[in-house]
mmCIF file of C-alpha atoms in Angstrom:
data_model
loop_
_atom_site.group_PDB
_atom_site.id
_atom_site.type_symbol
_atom_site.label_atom_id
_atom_site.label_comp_id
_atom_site.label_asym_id
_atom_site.label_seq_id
_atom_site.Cartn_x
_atom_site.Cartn_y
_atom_site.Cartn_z
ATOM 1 C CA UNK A 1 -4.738 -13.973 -9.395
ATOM 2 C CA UNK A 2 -5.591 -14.819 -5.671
ATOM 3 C CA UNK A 3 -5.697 -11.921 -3.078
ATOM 4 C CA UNK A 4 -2.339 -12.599 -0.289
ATOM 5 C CA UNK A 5 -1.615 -11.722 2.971
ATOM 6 C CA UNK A 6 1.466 -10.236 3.831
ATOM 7 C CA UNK A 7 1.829 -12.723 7.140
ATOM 8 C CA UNK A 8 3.246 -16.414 7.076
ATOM 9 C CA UNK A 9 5.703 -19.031 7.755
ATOM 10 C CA UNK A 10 7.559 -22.149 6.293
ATOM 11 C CA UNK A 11 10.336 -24.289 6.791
ATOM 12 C CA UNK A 12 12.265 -26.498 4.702
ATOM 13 C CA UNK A 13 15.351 -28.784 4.580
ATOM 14 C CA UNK A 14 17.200 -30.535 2.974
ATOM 15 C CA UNK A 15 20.713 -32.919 3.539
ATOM 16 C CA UNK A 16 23.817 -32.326 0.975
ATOM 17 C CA UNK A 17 26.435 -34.804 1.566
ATOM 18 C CA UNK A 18 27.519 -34.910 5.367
ATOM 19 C CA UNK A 19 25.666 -31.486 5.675
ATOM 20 C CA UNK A 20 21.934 -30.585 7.208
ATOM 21 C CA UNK A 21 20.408 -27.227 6.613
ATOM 22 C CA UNK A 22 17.223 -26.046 7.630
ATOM 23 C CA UNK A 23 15.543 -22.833 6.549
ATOM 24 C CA UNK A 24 13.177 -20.632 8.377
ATOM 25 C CA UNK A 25 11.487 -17.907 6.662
ATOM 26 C CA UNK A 26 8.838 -15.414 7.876
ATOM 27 C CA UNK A 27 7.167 -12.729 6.284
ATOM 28 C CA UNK A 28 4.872 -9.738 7.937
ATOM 29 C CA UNK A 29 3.458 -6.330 6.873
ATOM 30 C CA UNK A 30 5.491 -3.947 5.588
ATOM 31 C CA UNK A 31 4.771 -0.685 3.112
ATOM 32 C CA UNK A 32 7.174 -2.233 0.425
ATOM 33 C CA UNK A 33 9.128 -5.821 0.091
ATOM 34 C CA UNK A 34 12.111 -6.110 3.052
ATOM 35 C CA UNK A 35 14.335 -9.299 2.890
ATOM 36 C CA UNK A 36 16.535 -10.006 5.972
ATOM 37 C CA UNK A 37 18.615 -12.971 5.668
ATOM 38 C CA UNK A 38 20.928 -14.564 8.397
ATOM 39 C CA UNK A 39 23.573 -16.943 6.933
ATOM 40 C CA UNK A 40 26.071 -18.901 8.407
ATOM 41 C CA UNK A 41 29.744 -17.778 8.213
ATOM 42 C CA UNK A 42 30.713 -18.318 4.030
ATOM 43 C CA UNK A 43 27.900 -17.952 3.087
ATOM 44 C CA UNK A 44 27.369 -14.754 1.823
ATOM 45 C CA UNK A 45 27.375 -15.580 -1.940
ATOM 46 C CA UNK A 46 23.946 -17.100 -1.125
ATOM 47 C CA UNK A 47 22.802 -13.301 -0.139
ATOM 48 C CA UNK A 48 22.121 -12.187 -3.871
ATOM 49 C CA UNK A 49 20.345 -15.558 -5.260
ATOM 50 C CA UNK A 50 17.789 -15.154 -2.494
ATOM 51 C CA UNK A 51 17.121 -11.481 -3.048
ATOM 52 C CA UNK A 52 16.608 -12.144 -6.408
ATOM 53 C CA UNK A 53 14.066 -15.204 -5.660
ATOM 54 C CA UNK A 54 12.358 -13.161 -3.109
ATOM 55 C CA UNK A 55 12.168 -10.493 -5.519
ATOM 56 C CA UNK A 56 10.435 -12.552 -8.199
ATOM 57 C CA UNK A 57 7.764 -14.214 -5.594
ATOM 58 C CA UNK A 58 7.021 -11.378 -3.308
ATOM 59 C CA UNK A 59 6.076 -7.844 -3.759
ATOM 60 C CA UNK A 60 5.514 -6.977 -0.320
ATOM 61 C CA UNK A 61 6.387 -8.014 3.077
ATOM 62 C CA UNK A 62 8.871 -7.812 5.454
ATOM 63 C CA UNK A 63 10.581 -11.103 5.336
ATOM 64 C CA UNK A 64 13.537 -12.616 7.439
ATOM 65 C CA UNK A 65 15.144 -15.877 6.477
ATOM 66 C CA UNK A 66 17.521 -17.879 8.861
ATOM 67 C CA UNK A 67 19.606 -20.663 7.319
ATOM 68 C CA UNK A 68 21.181 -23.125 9.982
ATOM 69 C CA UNK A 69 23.799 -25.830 8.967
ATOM 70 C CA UNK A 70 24.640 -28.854 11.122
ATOM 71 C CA UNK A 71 26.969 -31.907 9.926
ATOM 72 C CA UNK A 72 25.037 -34.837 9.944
ATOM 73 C CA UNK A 73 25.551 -37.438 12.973
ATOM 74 C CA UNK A 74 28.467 -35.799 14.104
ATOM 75 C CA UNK A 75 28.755 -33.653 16.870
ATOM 76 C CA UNK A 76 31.046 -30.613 17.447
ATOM 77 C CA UNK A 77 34.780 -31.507 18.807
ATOM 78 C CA UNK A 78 35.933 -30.505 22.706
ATOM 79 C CA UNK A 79 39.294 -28.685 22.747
ATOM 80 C CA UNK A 80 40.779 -28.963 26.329
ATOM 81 C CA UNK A 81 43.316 -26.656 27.018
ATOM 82 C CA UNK A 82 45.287 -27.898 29.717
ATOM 83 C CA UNK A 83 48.401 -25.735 29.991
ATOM 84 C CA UNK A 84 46.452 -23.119 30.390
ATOM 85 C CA UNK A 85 44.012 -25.186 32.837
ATOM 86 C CA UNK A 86 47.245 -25.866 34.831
ATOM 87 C CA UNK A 87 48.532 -22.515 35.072
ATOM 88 C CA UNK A 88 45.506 -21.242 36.047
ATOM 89 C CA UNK A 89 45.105 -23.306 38.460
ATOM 90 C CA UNK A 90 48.138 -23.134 40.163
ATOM 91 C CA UNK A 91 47.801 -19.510 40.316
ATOM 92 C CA UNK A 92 44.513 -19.587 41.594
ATOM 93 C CA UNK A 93 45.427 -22.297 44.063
ATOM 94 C CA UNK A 94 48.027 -19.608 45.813
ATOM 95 C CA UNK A 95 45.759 -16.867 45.466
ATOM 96 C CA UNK A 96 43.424 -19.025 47.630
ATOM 97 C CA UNK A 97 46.118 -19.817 50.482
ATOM 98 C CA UNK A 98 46.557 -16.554 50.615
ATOM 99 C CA UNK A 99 43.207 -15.425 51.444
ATOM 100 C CA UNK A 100 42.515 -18.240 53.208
ATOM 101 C CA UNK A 101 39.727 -19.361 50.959
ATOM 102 C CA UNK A 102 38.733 -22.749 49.438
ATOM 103 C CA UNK A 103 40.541 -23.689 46.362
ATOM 104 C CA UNK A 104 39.334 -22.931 42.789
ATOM 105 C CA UNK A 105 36.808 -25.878 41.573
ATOM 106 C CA UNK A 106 36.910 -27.738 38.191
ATOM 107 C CA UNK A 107 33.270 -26.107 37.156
ATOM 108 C CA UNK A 108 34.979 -22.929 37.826
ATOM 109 C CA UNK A 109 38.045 -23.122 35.884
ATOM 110 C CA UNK A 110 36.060 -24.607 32.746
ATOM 111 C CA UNK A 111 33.902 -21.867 32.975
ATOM 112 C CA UNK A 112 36.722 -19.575 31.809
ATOM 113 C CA UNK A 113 37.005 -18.105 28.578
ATOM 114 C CA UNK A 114 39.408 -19.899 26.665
ATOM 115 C CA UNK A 115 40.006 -22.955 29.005
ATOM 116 C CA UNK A 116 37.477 -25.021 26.552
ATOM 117 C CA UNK A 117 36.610 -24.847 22.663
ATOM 118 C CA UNK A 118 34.062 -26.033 20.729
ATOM 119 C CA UNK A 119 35.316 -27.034 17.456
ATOM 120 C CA UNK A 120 33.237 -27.396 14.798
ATOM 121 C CA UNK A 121 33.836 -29.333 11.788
ATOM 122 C CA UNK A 122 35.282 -27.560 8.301
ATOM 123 C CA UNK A 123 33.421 -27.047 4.956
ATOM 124 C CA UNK A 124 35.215 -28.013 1.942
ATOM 125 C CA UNK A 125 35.341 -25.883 -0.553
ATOM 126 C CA UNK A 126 33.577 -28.084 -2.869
ATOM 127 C CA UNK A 127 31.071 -29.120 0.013
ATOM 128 C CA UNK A 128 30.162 -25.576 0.396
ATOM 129 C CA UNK A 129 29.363 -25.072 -3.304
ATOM 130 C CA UNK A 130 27.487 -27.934 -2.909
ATOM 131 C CA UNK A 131 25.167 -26.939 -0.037
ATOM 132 C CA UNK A 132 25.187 -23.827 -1.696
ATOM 133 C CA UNK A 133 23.333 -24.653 -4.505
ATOM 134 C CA UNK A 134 20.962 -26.471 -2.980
ATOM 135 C CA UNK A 135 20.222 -24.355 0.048
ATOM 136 C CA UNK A 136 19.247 -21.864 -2.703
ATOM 137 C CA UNK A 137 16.714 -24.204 -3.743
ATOM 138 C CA UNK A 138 15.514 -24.678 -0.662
ATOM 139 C CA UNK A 139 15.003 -20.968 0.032
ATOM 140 C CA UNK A 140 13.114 -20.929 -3.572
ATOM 141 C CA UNK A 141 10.789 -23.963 -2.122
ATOM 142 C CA UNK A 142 10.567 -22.181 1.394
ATOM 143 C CA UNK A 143 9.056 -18.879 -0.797
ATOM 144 C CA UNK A 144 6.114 -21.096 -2.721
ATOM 145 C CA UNK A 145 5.116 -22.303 0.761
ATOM 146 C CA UNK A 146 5.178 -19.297 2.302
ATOM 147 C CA UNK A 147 3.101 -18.124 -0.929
ATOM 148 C CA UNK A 148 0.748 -20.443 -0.012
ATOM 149 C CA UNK A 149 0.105 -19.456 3.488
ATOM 150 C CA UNK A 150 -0.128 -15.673 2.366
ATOM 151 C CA UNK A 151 -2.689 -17.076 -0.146
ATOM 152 C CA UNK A 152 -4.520 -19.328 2.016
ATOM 153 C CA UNK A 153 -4.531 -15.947 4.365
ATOM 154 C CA UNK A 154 -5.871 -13.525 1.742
ATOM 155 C CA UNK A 155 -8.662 -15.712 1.187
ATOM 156 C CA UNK A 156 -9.802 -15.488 4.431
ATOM 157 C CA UNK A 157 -8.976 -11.565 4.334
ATOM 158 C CA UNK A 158 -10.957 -11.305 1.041
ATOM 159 C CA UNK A 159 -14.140 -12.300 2.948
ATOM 160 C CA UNK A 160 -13.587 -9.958 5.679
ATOM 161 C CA UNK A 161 -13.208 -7.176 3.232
ATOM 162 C CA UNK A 162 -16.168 -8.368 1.103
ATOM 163 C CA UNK A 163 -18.396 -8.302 4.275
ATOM 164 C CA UNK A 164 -17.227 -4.669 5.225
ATOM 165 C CA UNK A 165 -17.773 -3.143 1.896
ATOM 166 C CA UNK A 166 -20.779 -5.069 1.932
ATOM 167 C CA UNK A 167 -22.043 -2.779 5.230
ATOM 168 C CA UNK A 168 -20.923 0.386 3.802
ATOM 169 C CA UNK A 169 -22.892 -0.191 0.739
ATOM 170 C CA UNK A 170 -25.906 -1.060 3.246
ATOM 171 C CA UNK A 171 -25.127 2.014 4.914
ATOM 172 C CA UNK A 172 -24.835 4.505 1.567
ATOM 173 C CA UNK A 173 -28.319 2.708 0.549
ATOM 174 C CA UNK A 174 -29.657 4.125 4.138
ATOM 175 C CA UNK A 175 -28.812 7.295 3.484
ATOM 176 C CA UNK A 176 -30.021 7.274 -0.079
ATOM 177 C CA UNK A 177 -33.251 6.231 1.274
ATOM 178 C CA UNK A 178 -33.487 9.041 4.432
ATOM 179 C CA UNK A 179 -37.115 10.834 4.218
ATOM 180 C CA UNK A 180 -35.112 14.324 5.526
ATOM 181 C CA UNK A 181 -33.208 13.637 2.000
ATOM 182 C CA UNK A 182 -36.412 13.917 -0.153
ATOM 183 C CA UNK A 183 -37.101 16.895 -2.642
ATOM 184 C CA UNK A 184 -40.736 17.702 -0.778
ATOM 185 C CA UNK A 185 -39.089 16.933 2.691
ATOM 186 C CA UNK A 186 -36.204 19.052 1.658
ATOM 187 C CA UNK A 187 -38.332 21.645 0.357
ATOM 188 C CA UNK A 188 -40.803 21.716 3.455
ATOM 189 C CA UNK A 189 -37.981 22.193 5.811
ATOM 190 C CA UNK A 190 -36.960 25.086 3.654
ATOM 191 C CA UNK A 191 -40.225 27.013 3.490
ATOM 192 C CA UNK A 192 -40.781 26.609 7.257
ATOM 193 C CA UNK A 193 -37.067 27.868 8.043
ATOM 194 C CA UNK A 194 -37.524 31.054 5.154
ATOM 195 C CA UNK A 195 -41.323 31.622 7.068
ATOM 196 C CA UNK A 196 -39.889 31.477 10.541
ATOM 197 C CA UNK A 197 -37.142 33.856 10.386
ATOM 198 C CA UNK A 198 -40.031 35.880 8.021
ATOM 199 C CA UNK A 199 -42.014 36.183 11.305
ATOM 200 C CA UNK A 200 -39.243 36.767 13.121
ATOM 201 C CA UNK A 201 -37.718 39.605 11.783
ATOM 202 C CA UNK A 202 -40.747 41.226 9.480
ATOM 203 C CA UNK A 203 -37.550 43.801 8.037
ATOM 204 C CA UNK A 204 -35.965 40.909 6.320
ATOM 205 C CA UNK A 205 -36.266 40.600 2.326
ATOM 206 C CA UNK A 206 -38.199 37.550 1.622
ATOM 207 C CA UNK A 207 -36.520 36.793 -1.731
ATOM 208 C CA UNK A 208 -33.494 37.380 -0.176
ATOM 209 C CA UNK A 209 -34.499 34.820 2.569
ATOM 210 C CA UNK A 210 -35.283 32.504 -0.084
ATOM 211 C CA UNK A 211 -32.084 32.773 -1.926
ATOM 212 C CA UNK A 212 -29.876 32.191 1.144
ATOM 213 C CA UNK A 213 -31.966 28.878 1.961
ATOM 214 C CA UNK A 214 -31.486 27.538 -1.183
ATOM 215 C CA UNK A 215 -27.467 28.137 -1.070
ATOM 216 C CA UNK A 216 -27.562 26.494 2.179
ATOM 217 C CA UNK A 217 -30.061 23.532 0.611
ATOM 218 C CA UNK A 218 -26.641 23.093 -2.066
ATOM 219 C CA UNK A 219 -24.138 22.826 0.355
ATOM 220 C CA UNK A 220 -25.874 20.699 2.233
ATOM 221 C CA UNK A 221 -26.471 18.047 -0.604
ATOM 222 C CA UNK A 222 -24.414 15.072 0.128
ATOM 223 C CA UNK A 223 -25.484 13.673 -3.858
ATOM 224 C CA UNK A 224 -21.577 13.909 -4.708
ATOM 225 C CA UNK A 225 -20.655 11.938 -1.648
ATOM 226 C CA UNK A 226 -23.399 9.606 -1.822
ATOM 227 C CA UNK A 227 -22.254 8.444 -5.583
ATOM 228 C CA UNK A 228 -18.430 8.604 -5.097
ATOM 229 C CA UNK A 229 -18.748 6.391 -2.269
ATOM 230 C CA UNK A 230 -20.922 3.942 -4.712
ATOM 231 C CA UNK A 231 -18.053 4.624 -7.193
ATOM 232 C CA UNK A 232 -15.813 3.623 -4.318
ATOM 233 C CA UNK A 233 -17.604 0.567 -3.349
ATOM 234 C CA UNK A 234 -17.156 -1.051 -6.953
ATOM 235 C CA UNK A 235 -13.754 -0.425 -7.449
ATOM 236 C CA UNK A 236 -12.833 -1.854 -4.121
ATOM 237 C CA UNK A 237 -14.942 -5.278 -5.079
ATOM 238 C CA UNK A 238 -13.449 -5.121 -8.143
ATOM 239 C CA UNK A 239 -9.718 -5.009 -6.782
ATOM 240 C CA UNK A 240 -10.389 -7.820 -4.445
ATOM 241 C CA UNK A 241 -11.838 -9.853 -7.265
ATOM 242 C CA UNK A 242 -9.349 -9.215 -9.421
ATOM 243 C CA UNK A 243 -6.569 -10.385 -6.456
ATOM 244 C CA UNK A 244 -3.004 -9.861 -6.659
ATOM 245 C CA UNK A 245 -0.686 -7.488 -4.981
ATOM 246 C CA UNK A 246 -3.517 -4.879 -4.838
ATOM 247 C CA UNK A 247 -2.459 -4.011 -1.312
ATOM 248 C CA UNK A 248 -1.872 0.028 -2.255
ATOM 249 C CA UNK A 249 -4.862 0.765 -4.361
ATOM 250 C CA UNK A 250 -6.963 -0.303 -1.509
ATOM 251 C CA UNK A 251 -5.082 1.444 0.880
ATOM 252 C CA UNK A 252 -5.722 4.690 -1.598
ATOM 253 C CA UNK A 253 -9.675 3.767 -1.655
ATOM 254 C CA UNK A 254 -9.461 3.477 1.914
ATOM 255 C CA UNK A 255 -8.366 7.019 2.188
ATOM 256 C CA UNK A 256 -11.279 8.092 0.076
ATOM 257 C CA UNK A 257 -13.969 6.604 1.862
ATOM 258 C CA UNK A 258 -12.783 7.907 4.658
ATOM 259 C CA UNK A 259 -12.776 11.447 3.305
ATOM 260 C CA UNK A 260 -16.251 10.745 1.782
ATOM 261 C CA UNK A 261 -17.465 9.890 5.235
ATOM 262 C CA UNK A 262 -16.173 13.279 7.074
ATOM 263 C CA UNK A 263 -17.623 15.060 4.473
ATOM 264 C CA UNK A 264 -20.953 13.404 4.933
ATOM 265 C CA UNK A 265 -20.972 14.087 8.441
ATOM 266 C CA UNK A 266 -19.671 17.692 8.272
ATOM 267 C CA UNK A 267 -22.556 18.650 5.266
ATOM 268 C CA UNK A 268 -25.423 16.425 7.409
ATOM 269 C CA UNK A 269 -28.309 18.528 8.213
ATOM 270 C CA UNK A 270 -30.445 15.248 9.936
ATOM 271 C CA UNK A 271 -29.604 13.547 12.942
ATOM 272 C CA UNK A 272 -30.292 10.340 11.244
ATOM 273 C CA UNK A 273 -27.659 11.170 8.300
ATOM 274 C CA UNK A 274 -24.981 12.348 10.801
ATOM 275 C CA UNK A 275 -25.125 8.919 12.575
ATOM 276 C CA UNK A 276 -25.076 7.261 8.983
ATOM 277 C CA UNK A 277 -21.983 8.584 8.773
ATOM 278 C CA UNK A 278 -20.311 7.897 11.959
ATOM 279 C CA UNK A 279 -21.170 4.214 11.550
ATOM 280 C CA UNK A 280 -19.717 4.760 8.364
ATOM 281 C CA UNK A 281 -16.523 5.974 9.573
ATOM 282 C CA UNK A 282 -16.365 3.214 12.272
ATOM 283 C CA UNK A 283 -16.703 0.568 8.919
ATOM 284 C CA UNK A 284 -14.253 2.431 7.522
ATOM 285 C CA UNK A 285 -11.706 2.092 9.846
ATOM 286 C CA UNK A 286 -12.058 -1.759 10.019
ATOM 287 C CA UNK A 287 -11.720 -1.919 6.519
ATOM 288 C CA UNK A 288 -8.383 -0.297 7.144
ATOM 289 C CA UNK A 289 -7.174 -2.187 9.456
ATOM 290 C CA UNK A 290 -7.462 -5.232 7.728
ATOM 291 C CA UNK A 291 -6.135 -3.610 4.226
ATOM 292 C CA UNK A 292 -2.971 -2.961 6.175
ATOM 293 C CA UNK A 293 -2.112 -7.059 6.071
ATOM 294 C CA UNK A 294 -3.169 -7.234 2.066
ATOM 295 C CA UNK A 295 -0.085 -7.479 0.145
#
């Protein structure tokens, strides 16, 4: 399965009959799958074959859908209403003398409510059952093409996300590799800290010394971070080559790098580590961000 974005756009149409509709549908992020349909008036029966359709080709998104219907080469009817144009103006017209004003103007009185109606022309019942049924199929078309852009979307997404695990692993391989993370380094570090405070304070226990250094030496091991964040690392390639609506789990993985990386920085006893893991943290976050569009 391909890896899809939750963002996109399409448009189809179609003409039944006398009758033109067009459908818009657009889809972006969302934590679960969000239809929003507008329908013209008598419509409403198409409500439940789209959710269904949407249902069956999206699993996340939120998605609104706009279905427009025009009769072909025919234009809405005027309605004039000119006993109420004449009474109006009349009234108007006294009003006026009255106040000594200028008369009422024709823009004017049309501009009333009521004065003029657009008309527009009837459905049939069979018509409607008729554009129906195939605006329904449009909608199902509108969904593959809009697949295809979310598709077409994730692949680009799938690179981005490739590329940013690809620095994190460069960045866990840095810290694997740190000279302040070596036994003898570790060990040297140790034995200068134990003989300092030795020196310092000649009524210490030595052995005691020793033991607290090497408690200290445990917490600071970042081994458990190091290989959950490899662990990490080849799940997340794994979910993005595997594709789908994988959205979630790497949202979850996400979460545990993240924690992976405070820890690292909390636990760091070099300089070099702790700035390992704030450019791990800033990778990280990117890799959020863009998780947040994967459906």
């Amino acid at each position: 399965m391909s890896l899809a974005s939750m963002t996109g756009f399409a448009r189809t149409h179609g003409l039944t009959g006398a009758w033109r509709w067009t459908w818009e549908v657009r889809s972006v992020n969302s934590k679960g799958l969000d239809l929003r349909l507008r329908l013209p008036g008598g419509f409403d029966a198409l409500d439940a074959g789209a959710r269904a359709a949407a249902t069956k080709a999206l699993s996340r998104g939120s998605v609104s859908g706009t279905l427009t219907l025009a009769r072909e080469g025919e234009t809405a009817a005027v309605s004039l209403n000119q006993p109420a144009l004449r009474t109006l103006y009349t009234a108007l017209k006294e009003a006026a003398a009255v106040l000594g004003a200028a008369p009422p103007t024709l823009d004017a009185l049309l501009a009333v409510r009521g004065i003029v109606e657009v008309v527009e022309a009837d459905l049939s019942d069979e018509d409607r059952a008729a554009v129906t049924r195939d605006a329904l199929a449009g909608f199902e078309d509108a969904l593959a093409d809009l697949g295809r852009m979310r598709i077409a979307e994730g692949a680009a997404l799938r690179a981005i996300l490739m590329d940013r695990l690809d620095g994190i692993a460069r960045l866990v391989a840095a810290a694997e590799s740190l000279p302040e993370r070596q036994l003898e380094a570790i060990k040297a570090r140790l034995a200068d800290q134990v003989r300092a405070l030795s020196e310092a304070h000649a009524g210490l226990d030595p052995e005691r010394l020793h033991q607290e250094a090497v408690l200290l030496a445990t917490k600071a091991d970042v081994r458990e971070e190091l290989d959950r964040l490899a662990a990490h690392i080849a799940a997340a390639r794994e979910l993005l080559t595997q594709g789908g609506p994988v959205g979630r789990r790497l949202d979850f993985l996400a979460q545990e790098f993240n924690r992976e990386a405070n820890t690292l920085c909390s636990k760091s006893n070099a300089v070099a580590l702790t700035q390992i893991g704030l450019d791990l943290k800033l990778l990280v976050d990117q890799f959020r961000e863009q998780i947040a569009n994967v459906e």
